[in-house]
Coordinates of N, CA and C in Angstrom, one line a residue:
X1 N 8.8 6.7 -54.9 CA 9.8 7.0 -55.9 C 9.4 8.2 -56.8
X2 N 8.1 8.0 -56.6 CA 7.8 9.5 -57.9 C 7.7 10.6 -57.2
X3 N 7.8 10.8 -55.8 CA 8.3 12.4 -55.6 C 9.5 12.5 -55.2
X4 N 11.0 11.3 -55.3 CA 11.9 11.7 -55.6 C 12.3 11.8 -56.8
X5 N 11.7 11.6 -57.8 CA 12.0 11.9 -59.2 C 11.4 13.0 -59.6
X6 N 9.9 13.7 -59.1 CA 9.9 15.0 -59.2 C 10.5 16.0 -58.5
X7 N 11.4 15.4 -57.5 CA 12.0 16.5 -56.4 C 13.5 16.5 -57.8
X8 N 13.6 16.0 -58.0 CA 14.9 15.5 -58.8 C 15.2 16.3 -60.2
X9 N 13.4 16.5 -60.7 CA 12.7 17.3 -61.9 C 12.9 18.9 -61.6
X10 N 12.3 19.0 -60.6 CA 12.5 20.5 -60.3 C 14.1 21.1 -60.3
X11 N 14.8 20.7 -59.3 CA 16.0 20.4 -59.2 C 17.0 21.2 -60.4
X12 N 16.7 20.0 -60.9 CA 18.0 20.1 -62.1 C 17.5 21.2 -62.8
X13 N 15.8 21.5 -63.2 CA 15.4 22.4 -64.1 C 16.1 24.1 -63.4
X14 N 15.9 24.1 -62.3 CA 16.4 25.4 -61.4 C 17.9 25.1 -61.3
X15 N 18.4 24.3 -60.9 CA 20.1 24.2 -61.2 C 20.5 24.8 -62.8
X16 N 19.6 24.1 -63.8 CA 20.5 24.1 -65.3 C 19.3 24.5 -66.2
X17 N 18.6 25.7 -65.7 CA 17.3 25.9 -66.8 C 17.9 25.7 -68.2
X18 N 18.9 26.4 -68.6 CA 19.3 26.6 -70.1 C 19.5 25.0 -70.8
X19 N 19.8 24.2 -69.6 CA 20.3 22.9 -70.3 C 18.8 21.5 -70.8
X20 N 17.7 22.1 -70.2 CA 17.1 21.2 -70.1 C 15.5 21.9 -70.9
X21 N 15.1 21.3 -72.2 CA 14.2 21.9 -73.0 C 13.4 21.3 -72.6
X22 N 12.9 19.8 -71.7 CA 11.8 19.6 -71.5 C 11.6 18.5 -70.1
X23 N 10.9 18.3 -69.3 CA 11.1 17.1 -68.2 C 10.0 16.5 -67.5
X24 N 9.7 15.7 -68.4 CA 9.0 14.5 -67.9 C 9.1 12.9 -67.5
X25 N 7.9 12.4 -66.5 CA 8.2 11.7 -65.5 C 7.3 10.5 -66.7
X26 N 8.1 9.4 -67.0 CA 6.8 8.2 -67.7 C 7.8 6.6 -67.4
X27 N 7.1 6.3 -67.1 CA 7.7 4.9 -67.0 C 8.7 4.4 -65.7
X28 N 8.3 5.2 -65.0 CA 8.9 5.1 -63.8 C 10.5 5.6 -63.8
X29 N 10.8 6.6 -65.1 CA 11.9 7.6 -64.8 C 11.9 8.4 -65.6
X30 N 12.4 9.5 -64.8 CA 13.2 10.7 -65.2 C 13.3 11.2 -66.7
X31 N 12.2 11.8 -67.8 CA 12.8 11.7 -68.8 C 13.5 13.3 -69.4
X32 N 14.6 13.5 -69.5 CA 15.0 15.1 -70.5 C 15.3 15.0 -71.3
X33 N 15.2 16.2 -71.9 CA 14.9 16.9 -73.3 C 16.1 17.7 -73.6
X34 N 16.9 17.5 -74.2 CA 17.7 18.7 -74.2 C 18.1 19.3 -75.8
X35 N 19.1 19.5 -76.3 CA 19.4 19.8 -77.3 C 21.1 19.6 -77.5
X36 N 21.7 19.1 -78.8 CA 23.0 18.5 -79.2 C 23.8 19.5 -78.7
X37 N 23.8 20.9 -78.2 CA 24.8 21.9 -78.0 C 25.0 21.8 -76.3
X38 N 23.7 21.5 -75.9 CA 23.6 21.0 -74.5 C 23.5 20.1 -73.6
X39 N 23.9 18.9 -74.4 CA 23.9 17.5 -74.1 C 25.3 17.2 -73.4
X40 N 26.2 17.6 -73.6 CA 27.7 17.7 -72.6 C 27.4 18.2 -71.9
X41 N 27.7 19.5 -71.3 CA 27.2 20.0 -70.3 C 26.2 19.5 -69.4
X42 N 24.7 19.2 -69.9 CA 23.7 18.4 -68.9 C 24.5 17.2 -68.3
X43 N 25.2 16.3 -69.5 CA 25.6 15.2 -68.9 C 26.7 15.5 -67.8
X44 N 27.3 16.2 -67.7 CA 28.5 16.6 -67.1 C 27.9 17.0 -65.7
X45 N 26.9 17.4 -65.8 CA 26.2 18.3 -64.4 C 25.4 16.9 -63.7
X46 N 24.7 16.4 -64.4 CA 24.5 15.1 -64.0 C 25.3 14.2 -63.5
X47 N 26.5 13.9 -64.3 CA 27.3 13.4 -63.2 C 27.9 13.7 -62.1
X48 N 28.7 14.6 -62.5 CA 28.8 15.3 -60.8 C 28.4 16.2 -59.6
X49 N 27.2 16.8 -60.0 CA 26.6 17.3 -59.4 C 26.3 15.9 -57.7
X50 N 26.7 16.8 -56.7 CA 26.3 15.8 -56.0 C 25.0 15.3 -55.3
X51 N 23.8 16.6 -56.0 CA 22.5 15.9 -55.3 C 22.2 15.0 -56.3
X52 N 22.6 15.0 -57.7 CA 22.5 13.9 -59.1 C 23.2 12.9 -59.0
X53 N 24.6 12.8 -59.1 CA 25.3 12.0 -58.9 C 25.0 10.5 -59.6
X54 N 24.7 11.0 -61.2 CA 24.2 9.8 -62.3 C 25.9 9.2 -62.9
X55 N 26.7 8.7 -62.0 CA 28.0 8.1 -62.6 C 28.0 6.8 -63.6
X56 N 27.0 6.4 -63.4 CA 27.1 4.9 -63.9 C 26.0 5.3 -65.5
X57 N 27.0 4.8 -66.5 CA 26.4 5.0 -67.8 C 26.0 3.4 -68.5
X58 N 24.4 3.5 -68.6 CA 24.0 1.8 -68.9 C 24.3 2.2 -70.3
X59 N 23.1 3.0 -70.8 CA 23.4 2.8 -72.3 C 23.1 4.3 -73.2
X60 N 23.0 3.9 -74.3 CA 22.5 4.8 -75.5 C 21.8 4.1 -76.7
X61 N 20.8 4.8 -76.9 CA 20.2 4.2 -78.4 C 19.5 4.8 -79.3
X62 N 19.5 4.7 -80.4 CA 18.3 5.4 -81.6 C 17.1 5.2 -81.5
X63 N 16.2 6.0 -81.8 CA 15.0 5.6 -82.4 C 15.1 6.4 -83.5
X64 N 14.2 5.7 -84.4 CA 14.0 6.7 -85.2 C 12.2 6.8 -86.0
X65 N 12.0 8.1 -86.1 CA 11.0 8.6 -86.5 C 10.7 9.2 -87.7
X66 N 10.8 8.5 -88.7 CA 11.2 8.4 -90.1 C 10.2 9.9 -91.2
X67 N 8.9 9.8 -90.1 CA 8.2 11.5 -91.0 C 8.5 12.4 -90.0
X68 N 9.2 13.0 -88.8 CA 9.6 13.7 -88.2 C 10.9 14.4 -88.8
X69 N 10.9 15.9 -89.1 CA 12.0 16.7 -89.6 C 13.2 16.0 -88.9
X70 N 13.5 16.0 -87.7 CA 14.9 15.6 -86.9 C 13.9 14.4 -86.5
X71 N 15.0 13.6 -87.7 CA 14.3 12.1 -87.6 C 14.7 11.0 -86.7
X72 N 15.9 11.3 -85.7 CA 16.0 10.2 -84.9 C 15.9 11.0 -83.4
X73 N 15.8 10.1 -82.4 CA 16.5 10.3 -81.1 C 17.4 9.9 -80.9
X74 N 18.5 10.2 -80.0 CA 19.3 9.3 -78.8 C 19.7 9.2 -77.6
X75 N 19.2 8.3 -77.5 CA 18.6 8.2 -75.9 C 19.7 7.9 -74.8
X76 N 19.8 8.3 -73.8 CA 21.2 8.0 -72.9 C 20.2 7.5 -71.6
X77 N 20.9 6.5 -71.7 CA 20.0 6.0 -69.7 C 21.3 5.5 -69.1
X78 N 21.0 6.5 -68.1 CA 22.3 6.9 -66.9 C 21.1 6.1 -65.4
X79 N 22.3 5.8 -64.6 CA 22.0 5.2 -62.9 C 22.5 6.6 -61.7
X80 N 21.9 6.5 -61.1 CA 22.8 7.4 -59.9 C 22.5 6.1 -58.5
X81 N 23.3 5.3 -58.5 CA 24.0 4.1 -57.2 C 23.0 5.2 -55.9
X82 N 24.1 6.1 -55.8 CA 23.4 6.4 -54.6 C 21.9 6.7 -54.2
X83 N 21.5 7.1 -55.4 CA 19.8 7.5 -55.0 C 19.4 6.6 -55.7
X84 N 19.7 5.3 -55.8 CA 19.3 4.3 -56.7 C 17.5 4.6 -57.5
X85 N 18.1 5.9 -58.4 CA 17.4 6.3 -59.3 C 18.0 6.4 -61.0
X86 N 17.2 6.2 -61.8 CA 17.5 6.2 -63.9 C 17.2 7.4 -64.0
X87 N 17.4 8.1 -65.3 CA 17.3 9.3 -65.4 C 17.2 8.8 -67.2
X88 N 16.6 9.3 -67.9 CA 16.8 9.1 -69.7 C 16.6 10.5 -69.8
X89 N 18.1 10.6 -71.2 CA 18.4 12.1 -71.4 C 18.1 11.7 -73.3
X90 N 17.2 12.7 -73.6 CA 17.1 12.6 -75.2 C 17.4 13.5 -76.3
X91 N 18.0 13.1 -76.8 CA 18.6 14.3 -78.0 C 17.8 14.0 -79.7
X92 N 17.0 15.0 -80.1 CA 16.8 14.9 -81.6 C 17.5 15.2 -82.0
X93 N 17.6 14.4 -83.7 CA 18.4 15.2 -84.4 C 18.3 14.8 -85.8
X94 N 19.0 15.6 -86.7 CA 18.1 14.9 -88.2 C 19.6 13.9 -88.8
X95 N 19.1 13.5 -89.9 CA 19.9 12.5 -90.3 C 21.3 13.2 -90.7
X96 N 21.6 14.2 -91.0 CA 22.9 15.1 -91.3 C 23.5 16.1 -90.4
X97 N 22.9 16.1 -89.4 CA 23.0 16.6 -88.0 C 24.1 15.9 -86.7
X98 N 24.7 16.1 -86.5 CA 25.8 15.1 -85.7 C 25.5 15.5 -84.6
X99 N 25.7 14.5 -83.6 CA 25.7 14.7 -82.1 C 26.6 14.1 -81.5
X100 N 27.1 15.6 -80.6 CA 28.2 15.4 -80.2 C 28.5 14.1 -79.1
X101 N 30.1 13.9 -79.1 CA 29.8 12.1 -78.3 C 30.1 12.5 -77.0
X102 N 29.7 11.4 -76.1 CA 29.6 11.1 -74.8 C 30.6 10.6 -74.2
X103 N 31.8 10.2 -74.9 CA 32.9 9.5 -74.6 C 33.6 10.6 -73.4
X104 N 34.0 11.3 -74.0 CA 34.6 12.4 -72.8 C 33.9 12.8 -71.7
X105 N 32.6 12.6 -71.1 CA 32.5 12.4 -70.2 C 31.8 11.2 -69.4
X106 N 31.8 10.1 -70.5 CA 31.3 8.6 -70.0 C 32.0 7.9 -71.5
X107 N 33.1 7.4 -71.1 CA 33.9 6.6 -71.5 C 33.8 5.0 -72.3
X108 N 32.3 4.5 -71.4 CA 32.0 3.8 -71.9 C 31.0 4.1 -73.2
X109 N 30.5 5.1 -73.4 CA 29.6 5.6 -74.3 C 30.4 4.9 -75.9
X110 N 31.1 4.5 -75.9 CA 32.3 4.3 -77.2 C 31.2 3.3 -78.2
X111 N 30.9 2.4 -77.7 CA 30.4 1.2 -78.8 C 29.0 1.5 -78.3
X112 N 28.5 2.2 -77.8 CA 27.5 2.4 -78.2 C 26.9 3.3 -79.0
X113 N 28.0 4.4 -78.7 CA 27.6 5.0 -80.2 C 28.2 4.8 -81.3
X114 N 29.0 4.1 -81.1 CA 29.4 3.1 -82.9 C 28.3 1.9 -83.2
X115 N 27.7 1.4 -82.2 CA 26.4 0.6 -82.7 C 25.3 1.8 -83.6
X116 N 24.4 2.9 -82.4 CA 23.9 3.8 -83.1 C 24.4 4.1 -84.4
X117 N 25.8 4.4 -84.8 CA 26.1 4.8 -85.9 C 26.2 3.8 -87.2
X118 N 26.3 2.6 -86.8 CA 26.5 1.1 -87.8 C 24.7 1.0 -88.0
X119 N 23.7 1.5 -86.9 CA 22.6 0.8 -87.2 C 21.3 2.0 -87.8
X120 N 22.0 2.9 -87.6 CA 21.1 4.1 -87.8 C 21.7 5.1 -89.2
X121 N 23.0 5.2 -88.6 CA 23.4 6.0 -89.5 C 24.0 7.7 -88.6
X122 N 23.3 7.6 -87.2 CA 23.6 8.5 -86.5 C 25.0 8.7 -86.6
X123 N 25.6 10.0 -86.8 CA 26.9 10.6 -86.5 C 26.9 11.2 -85.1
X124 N 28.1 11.3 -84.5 CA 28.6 11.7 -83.2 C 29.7 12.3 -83.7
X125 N 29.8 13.8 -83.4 CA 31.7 14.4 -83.7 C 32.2 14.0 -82.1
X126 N 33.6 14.1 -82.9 CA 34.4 14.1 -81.7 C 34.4 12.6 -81.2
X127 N 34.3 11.6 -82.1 CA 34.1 10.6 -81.5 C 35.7 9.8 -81.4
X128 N 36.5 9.0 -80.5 CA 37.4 8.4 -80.9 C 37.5 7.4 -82.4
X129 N 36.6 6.7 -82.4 CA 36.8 5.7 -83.5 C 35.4 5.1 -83.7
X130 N 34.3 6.5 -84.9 CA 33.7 6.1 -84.9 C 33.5 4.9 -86.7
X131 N 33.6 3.5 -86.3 CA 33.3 2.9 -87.7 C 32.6 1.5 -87.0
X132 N 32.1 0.7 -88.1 CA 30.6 -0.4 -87.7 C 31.4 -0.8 -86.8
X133 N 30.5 -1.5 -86.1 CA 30.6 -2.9 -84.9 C 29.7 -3.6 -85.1
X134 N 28.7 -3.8 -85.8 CA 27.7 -4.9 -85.6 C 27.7 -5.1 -87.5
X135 N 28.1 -5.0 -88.3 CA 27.8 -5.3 -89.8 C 29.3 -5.1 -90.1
X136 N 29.4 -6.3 -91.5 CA 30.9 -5.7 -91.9 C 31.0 -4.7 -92.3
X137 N 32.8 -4.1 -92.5 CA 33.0 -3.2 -92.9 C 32.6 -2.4 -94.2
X138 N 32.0 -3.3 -95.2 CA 32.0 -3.0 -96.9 C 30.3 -2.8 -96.6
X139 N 29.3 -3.2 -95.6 CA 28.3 -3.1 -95.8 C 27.6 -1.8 -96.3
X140 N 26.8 -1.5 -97.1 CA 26.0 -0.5 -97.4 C 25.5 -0.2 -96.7
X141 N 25.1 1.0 -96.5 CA 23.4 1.7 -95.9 C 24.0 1.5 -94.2
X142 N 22.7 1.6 -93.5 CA 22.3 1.4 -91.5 C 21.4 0.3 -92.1
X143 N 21.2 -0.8 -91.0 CA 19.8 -1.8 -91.3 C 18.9 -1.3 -90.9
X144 N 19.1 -0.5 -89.5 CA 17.8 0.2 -89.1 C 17.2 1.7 -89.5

């Protein structure tokens, strides 16, 4: 598995140098680095590219890193069926910083980045309907 995920490393970095700021292999996948201006595009090339072919979108989530200048991540872990391989794509960004959403080219991306946004505080532009799903509406603050 791990020299189809380094063949997979190389790859994408010579396919989409501009798109991809960093690429490493930990946990038994695929991890990139990219940046909020480049995060559509990577994801877009990911999906249809057909030696990638990452169509199936599991999830998205925050961390956050509370003494780091661009204090959170968000993390996207995509499937590609056919090469039954994970890929995790990661975006910094700081707390006033928006990243752009995922919906237009992974549809399901919707509640998950309205959870990030109910739990973090993370912004996504362009999002259909980003407001809480996991706290009521009047709640103060992100819990996390």
């Amino acid at each position: 598995m791990s020299e189809a995920l380094n063949d997979l490393s190389i790859y994408i970095r010579e396919a989409r140098p501009a798109l991809v700021e960093d690429a490493v292999i930990a946990y038994g996948e695929l991890n990139l680095t990219t940046s909020g201006e480049n995060l559509l595009p990577l994801l877009t090339f990911l999906r249809d590219d057909a030696q990638c072919g990452f169509i199936s979108f599991i999830d998205i989530c925050g961390v956050d890193y509370p003494a780091r200048e661009k204090r959170f991540d968000v993390v996207y872990h995509l499937l590609s069926p056919r090469q039954n391989l994970r890929i995790r794509v990661k975006v910094a960004t700081a707390e006033d910083e928006p990243v752009p959403s995922a919906c237009a080219v992974y549809p399901g991306a919707d509640w998950f980045e309205r959870e990030a946004w109910d739990m973090y505080g993370i912004l996504f532009t362009d999002h259909p309907d980003l407001r809480r799903i996991l706290t009521d509406y009047g709640f103060e603050g992100h819990p996390l």
